[in-house]
Short mmCIF file of N, CA, C and O in Angstrom, two decimals:
data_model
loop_
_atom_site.label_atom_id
_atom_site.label_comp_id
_atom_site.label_asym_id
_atom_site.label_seq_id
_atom_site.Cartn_x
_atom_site.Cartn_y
_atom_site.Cartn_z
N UNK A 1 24.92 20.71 -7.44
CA UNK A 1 25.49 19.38 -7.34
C UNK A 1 24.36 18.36 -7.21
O UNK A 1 23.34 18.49 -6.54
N UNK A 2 24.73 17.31 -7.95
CA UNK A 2 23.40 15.91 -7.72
C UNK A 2 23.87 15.41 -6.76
O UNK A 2 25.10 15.40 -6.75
N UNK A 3 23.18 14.82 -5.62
CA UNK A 3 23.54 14.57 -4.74
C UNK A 3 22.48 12.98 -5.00
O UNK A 3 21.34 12.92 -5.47
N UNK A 4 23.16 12.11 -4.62
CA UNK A 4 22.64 10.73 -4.66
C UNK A 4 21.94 9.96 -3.58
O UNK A 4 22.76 9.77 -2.69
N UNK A 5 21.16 9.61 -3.38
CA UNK A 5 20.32 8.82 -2.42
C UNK A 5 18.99 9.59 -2.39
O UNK A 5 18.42 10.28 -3.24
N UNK A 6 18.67 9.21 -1.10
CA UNK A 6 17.16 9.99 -0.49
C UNK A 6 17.52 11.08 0.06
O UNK A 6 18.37 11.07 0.95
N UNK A 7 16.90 12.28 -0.38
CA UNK A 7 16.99 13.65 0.95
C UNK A 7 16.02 13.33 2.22
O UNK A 7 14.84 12.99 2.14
N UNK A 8 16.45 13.44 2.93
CA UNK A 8 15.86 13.89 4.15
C UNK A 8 14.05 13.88 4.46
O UNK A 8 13.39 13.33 5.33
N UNK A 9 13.73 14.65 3.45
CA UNK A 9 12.55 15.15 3.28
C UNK A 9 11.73 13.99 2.69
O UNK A 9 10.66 13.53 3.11
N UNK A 10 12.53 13.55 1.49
CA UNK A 10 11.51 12.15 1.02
C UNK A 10 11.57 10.60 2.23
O UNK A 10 10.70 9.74 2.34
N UNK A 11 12.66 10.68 2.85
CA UNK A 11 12.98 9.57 3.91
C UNK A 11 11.85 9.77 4.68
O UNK A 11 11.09 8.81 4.83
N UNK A 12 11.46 11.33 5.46
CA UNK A 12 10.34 11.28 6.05
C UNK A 12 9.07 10.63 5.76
O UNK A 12 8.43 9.76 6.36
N UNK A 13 8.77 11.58 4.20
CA UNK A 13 7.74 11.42 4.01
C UNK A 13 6.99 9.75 3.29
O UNK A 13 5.93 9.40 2.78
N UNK A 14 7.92 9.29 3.54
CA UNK A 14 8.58 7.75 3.37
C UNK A 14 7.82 6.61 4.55
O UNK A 14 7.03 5.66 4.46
N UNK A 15 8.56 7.29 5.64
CA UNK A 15 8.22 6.71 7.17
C UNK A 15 6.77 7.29 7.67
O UNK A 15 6.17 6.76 8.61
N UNK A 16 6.29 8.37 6.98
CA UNK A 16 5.02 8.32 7.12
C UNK A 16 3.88 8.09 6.71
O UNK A 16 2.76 8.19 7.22
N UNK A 17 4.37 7.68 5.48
CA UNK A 17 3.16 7.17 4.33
C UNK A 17 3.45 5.42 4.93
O UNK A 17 2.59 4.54 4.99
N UNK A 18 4.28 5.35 5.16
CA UNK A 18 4.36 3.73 6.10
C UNK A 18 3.22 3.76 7.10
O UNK A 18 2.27 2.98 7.09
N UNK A 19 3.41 4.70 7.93
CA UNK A 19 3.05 4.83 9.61
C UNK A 19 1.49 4.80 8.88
O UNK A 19 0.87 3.98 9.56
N UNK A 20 0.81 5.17 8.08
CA UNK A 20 -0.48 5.59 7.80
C UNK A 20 -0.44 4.56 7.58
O UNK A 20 -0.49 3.80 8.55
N UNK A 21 -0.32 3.90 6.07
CA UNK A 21 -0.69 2.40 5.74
C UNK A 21 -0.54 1.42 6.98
O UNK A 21 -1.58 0.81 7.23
N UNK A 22 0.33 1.18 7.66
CA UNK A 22 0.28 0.44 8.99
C UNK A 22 -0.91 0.71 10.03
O UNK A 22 -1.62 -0.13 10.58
N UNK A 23 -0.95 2.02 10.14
CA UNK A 23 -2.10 2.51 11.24
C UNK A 23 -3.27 2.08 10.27
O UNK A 23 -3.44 0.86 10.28
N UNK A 24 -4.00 2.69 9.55
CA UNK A 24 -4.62 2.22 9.17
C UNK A 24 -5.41 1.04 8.55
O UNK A 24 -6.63 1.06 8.34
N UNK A 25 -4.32 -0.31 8.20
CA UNK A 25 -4.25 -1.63 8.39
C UNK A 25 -4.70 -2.19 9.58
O UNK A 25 -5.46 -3.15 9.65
N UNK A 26 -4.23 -1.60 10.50
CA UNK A 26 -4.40 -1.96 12.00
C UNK A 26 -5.70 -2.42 12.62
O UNK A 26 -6.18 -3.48 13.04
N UNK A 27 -6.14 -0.94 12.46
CA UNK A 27 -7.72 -0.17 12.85
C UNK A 27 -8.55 -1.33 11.94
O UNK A 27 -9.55 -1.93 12.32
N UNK A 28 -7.97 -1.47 10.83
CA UNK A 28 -8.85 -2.52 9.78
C UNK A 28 -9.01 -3.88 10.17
O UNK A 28 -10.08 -4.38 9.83
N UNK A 29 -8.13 -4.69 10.86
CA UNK A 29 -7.68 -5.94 11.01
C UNK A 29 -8.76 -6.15 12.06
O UNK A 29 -9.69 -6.95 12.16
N UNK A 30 -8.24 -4.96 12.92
CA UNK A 30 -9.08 -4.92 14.52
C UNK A 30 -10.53 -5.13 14.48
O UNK A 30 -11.18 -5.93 15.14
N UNK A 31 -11.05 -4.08 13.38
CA UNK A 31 -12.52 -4.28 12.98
C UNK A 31 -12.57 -5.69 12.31
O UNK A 31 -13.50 -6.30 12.84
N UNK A 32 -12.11 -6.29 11.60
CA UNK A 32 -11.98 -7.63 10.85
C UNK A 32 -12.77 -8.56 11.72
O UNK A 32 -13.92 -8.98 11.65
N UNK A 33 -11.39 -8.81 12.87
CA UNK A 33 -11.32 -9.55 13.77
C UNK A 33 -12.83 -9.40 15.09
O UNK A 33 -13.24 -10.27 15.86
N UNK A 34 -13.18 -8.39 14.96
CA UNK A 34 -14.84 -8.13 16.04
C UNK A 34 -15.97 -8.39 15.02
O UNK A 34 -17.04 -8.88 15.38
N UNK A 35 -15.69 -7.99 13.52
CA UNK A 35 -16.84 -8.50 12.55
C UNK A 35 -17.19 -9.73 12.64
O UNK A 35 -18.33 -10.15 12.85
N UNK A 36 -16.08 -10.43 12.46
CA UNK A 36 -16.05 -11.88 12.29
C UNK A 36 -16.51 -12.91 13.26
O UNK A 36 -16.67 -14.09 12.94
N UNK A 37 -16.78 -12.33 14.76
CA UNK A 37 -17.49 -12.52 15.91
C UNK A 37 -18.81 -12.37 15.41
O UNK A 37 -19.65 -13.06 15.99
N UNK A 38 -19.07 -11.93 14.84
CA UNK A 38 -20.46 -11.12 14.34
C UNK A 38 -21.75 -12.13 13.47
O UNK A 38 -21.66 -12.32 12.26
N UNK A 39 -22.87 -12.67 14.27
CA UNK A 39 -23.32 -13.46 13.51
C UNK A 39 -23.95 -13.00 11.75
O UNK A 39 -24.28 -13.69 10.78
N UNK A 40 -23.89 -11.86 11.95
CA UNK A 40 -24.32 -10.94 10.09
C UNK A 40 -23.07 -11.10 9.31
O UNK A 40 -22.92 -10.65 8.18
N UNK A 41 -22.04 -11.85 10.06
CA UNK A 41 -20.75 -11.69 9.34
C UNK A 41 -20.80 -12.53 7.84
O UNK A 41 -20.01 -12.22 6.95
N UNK A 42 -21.53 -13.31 7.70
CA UNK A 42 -21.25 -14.07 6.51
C UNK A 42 -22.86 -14.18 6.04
O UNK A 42 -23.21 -15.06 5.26
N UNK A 43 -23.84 -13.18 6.61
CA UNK A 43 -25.10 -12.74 6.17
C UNK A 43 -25.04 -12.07 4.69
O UNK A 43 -24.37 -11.03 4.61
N UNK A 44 -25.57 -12.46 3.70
CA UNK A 44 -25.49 -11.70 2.35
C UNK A 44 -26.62 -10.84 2.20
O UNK A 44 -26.50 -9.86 1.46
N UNK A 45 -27.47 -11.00 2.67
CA UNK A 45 -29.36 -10.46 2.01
C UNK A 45 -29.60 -11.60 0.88
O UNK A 45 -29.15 -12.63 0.36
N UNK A 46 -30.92 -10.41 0.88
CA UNK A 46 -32.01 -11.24 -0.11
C UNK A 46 -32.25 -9.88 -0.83
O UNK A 46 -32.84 -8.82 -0.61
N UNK A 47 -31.36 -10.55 -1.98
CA UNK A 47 -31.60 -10.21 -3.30
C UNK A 47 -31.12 -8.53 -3.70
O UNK A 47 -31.35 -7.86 -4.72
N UNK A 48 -30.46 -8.24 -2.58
CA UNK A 48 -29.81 -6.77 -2.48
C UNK A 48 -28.81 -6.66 -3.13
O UNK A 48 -28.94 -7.39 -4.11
N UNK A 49 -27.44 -5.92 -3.16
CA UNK A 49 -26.44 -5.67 -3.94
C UNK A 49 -25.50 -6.83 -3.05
O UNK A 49 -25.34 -7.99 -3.40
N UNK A 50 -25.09 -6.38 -2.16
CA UNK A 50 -24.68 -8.08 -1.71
C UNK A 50 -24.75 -9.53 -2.43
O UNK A 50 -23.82 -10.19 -2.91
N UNK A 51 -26.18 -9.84 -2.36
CA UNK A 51 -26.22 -11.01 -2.86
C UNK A 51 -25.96 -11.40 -4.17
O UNK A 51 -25.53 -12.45 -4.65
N UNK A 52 -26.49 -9.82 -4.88
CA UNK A 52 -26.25 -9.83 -6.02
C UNK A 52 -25.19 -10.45 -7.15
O UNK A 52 -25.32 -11.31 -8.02
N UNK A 53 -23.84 -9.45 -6.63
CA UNK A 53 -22.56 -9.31 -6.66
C UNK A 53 -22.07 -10.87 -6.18
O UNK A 53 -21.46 -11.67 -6.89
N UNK A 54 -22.49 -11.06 -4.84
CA UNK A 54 -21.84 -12.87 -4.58
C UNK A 54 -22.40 -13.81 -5.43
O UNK A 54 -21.72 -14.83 -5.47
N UNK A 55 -23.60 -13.83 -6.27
CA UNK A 55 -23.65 -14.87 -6.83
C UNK A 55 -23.23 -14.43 -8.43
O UNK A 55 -23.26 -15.46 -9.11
N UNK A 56 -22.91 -13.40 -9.16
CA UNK A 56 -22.07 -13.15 -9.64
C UNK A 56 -20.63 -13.59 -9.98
O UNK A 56 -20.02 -14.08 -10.93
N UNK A 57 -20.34 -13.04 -8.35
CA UNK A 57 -18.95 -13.22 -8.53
C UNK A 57 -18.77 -15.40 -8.86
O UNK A 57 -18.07 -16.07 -9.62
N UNK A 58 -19.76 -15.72 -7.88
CA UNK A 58 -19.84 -17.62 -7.81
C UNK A 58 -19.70 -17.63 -9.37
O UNK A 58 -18.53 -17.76 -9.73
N UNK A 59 -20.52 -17.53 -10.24
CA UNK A 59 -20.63 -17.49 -11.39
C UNK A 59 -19.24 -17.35 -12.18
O UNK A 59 -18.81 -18.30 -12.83
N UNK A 60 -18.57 -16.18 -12.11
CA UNK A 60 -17.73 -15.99 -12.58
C UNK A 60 -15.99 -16.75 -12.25
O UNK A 60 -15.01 -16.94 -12.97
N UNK A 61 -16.27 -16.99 -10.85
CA UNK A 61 -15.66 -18.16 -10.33
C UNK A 61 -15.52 -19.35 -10.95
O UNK A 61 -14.47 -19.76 -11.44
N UNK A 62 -16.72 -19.99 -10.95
CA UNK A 62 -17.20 -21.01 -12.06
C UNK A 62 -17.25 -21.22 -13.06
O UNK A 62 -17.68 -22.29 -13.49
N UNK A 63 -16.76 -20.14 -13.88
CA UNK A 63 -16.51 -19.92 -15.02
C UNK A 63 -16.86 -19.00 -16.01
O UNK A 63 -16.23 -18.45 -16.91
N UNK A 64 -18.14 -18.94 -15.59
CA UNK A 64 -18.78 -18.04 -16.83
C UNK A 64 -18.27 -16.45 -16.22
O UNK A 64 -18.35 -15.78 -15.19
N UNK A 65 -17.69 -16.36 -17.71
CA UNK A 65 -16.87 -14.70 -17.46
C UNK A 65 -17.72 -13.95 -17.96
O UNK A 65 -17.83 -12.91 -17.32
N UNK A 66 -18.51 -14.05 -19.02
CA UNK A 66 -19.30 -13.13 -19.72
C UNK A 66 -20.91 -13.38 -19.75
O UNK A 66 -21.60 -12.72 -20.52
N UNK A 67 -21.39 -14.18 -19.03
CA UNK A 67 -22.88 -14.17 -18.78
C UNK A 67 -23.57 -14.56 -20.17
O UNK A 67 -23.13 -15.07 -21.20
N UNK A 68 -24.44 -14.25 -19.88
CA UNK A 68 -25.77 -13.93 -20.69
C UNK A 68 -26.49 -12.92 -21.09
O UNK A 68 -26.95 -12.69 -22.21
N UNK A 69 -26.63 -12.06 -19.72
CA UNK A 69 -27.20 -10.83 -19.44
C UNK A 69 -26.16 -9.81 -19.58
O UNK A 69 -24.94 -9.75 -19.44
N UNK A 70 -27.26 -8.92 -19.94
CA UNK A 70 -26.45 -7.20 -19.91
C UNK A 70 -26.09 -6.82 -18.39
O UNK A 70 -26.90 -6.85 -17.46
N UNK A 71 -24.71 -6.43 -18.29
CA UNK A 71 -24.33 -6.21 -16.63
C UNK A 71 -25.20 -5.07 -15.76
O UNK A 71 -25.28 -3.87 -16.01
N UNK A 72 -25.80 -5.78 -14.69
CA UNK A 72 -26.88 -4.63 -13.70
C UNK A 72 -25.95 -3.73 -13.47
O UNK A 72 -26.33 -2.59 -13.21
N UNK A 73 -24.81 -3.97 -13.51
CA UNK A 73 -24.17 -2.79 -11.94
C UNK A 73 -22.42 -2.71 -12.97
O UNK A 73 -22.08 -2.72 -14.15
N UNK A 74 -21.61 -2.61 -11.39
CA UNK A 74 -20.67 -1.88 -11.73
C UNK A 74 -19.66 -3.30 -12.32
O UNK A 74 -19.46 -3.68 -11.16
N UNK A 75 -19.04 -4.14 -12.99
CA UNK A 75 -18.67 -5.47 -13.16
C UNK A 75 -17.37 -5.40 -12.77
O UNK A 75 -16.77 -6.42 -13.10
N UNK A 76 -16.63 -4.50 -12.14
CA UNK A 76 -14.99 -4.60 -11.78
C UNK A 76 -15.30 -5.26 -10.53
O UNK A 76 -14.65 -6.30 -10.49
N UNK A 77 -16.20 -5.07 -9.16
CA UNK A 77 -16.49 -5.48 -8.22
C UNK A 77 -16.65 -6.89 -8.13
O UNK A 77 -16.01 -7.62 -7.38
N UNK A 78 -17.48 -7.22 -8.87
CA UNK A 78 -18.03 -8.79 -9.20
C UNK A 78 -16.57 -9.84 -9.32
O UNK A 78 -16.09 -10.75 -8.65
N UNK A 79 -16.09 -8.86 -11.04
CA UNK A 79 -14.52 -9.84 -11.20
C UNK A 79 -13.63 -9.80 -10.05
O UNK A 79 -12.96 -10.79 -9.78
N UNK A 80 -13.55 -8.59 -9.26
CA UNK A 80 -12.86 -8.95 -8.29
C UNK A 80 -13.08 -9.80 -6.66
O UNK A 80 -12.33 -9.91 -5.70
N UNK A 81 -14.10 -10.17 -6.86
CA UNK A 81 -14.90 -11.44 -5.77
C UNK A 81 -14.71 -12.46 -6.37
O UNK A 81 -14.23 -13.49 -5.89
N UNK A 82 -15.07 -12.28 -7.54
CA UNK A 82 -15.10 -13.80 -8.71
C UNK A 82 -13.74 -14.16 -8.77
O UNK A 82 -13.67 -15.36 -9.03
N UNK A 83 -12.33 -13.50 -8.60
CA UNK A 83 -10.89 -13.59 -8.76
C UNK A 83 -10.66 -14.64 -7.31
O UNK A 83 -10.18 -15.77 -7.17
N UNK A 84 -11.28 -13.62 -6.35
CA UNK A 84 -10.60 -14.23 -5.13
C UNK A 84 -11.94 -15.53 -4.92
O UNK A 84 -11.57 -16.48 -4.23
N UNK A 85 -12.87 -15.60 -5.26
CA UNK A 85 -13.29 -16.67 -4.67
C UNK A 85 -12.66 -18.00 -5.78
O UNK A 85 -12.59 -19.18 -5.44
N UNK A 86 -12.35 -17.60 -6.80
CA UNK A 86 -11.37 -18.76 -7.73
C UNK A 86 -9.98 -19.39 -6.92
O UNK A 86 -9.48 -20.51 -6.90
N UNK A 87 -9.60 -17.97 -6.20
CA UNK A 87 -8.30 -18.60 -5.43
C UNK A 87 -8.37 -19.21 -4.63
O UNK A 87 -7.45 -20.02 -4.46
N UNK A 88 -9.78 -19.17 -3.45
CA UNK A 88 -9.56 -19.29 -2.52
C UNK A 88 -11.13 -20.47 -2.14
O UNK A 88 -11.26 -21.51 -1.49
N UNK A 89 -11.68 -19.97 -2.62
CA UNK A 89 -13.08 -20.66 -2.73
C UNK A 89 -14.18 -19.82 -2.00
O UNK A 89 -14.09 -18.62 -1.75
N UNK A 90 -15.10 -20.55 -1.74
CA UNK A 90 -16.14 -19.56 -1.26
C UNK A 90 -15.82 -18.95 -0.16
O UNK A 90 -16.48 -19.20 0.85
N UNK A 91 -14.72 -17.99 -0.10
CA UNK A 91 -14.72 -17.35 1.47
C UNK A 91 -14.68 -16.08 1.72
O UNK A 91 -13.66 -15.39 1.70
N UNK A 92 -15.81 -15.70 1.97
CA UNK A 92 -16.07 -14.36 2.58
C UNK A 92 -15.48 -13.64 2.96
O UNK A 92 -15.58 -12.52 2.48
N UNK A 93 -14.39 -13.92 4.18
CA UNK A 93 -13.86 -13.83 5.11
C UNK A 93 -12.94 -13.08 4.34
O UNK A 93 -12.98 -11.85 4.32
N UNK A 94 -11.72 -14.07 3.41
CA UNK A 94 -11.21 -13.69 2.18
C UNK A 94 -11.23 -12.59 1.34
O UNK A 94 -10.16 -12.05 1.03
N UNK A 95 -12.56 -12.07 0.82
CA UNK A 95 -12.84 -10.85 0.47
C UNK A 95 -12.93 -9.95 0.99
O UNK A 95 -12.67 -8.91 0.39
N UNK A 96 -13.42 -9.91 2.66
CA UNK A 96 -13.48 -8.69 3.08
C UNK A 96 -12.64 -8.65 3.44
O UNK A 96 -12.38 -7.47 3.68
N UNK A 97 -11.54 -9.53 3.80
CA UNK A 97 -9.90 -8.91 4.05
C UNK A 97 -8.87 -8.24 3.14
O UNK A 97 -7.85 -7.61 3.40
N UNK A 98 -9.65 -8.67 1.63
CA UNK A 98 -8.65 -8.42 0.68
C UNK A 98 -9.34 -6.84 0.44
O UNK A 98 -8.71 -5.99 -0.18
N UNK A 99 -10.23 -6.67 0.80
CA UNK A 99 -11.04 -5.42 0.58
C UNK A 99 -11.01 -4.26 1.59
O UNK A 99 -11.46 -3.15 1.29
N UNK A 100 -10.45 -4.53 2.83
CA UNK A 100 -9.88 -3.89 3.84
C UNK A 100 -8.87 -3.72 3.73
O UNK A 100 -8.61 -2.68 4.33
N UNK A 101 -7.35 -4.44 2.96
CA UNK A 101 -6.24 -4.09 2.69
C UNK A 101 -6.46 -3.55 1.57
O UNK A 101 -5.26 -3.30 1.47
N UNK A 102 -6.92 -3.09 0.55
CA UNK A 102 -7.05 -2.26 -0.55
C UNK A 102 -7.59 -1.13 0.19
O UNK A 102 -6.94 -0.12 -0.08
N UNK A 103 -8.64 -0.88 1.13
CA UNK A 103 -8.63 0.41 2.23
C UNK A 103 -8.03 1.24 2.61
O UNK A 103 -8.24 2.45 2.65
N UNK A 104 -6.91 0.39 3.07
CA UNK A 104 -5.88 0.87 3.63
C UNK A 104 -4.80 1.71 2.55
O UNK A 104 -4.30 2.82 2.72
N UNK A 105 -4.58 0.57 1.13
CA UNK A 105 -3.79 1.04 0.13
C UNK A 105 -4.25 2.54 -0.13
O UNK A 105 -3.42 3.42 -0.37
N UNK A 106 -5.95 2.83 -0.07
CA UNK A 106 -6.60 4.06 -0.24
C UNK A 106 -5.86 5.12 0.81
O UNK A 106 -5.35 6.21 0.56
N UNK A 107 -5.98 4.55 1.82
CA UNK A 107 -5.20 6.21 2.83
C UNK A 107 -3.60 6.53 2.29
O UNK A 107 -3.03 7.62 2.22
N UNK A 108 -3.03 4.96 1.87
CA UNK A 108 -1.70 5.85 1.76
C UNK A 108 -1.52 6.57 0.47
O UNK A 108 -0.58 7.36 0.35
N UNK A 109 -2.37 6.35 -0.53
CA UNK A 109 -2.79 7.08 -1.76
C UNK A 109 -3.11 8.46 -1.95
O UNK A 109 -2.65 9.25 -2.77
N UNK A 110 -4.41 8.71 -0.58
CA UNK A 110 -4.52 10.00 -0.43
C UNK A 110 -3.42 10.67 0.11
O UNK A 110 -3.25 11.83 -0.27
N UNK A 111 -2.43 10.06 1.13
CA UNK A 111 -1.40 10.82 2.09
C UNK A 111 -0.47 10.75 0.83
O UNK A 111 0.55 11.38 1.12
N UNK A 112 -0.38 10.27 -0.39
CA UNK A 112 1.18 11.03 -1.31
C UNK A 112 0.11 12.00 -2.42
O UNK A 112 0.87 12.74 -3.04
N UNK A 113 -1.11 12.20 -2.78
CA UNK A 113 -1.71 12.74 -3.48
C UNK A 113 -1.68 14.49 -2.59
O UNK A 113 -1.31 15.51 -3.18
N UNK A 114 -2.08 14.48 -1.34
CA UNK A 114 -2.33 15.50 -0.46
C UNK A 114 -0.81 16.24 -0.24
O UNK A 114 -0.56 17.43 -0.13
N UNK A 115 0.29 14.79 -0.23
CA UNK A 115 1.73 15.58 -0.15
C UNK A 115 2.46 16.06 -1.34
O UNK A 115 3.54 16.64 -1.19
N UNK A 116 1.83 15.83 -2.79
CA UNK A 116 2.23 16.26 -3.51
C UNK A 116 1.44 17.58 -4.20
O UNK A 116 2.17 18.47 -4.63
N UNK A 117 -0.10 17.77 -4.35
CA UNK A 117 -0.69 19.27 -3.89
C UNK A 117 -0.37 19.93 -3.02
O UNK A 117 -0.05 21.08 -3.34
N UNK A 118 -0.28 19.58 -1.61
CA UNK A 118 -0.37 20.50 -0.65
C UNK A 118 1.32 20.51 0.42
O UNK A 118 2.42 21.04 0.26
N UNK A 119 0.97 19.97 1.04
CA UNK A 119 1.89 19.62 2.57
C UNK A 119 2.07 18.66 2.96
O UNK A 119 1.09 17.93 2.88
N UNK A 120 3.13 18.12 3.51
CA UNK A 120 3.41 16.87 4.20
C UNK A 120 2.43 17.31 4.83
O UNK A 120 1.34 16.98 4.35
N UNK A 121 2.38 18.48 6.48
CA UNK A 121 1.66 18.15 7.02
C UNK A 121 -0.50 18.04 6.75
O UNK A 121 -1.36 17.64 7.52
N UNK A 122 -0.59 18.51 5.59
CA UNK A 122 -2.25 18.42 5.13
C UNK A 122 -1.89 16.69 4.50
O UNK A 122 -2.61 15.80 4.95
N UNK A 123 -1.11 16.44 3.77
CA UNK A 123 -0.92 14.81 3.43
C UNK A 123 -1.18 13.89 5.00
O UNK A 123 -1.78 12.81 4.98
N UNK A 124 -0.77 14.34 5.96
CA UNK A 124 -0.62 13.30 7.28
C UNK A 124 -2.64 13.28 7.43
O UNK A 124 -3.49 12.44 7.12
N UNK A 125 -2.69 14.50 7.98
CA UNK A 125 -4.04 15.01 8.60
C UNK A 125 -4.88 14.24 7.39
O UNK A 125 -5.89 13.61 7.71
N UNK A 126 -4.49 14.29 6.09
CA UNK A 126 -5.81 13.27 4.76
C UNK A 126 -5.35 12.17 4.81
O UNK A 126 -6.09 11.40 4.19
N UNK A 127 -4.41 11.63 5.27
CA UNK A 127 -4.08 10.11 5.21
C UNK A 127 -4.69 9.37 6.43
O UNK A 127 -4.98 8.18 6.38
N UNK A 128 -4.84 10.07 7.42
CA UNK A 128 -5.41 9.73 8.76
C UNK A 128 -6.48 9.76 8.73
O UNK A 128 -7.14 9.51 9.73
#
C-alpha cells in the first residue's frame, strides 16, 4: 500500500538535519560575534590571498567582470565577494557572515550525504 505523507523515519531525519544546521549556525554566529571584537577582524594582509581576492572581488564589484589578466587563483571565490560586496558594499563583516552560513549549509550536506551511504546515526556523528 502507498501510504501518503512523511514516514516516521524521514520526519526524524528531518528534525535532525535541522538540529545540525541550527547547531552549527550557532557555534558560527558565536564565533562571528567574538571575531568581530577582534582588532585583525577587518585586517586583510599585504599582498597575500586575502588581499588578493578583496581587491579582486572590489574590482569586480566595480565592474570589471573579466579583467585583463589571466586568473591567479581559484575565480568562483573572488565572484562571490565581488557579488556580495555589489549588494552590500565594502563590508567584510558581510562576507564572512555569508561565508559562515554557507558553513553551516556544509554540515547539513554532509549529515544527508552520510545518511544516505551509511546511517542516520554515522550521518548525526559527520554532521556534528
Amino acid at each position: 500500500m502507498i501510504s501518503k505523507g512523511i514516514c516516521q523515519e524521514d520526519k526524524r531525519a528531518i528534525i535532525l538535519g535541522a538540529a545540525i544546521f541550527i547547531l552549527a549556525l550557532c557555534v558560527r554566529i558565536i564565533y562571528f560575534f567574538q571575531l568581530k571584537s577582534s582588532p585583525f577582524f577587518y585586517y586583510i594582509g599585504n599582498k597575500l590571498d586575502p588581499q588578493i581576492y578583496y581587491e579582486w572581488a572590489l574590482r569586480i564589484a566595480q565592474g570589471d567582470w573579466f579583467g585583463k589578466d589571466i586568473f591567479i587563483g581559484m575565480p568562483l571565490y573572488a565572484y562571490f565577494l565581488g557579488m556580495i560586496f555589489l549588494v552590500f558594499g565594502k563590508n567584510i563583516a558581510a562576507a564572512i557572515f555569508f561565508q559562515l552560513l554557507l558553513s553551516s549549509v556544509n554540515c547539513l550536506l554532509v549529515f544527508l550525504i552520510a545518511k544516505k551511504l551509511f546511517s542516520i546515526g554515522v550521518a548525526v556523528v559527520a554532521g556534528i
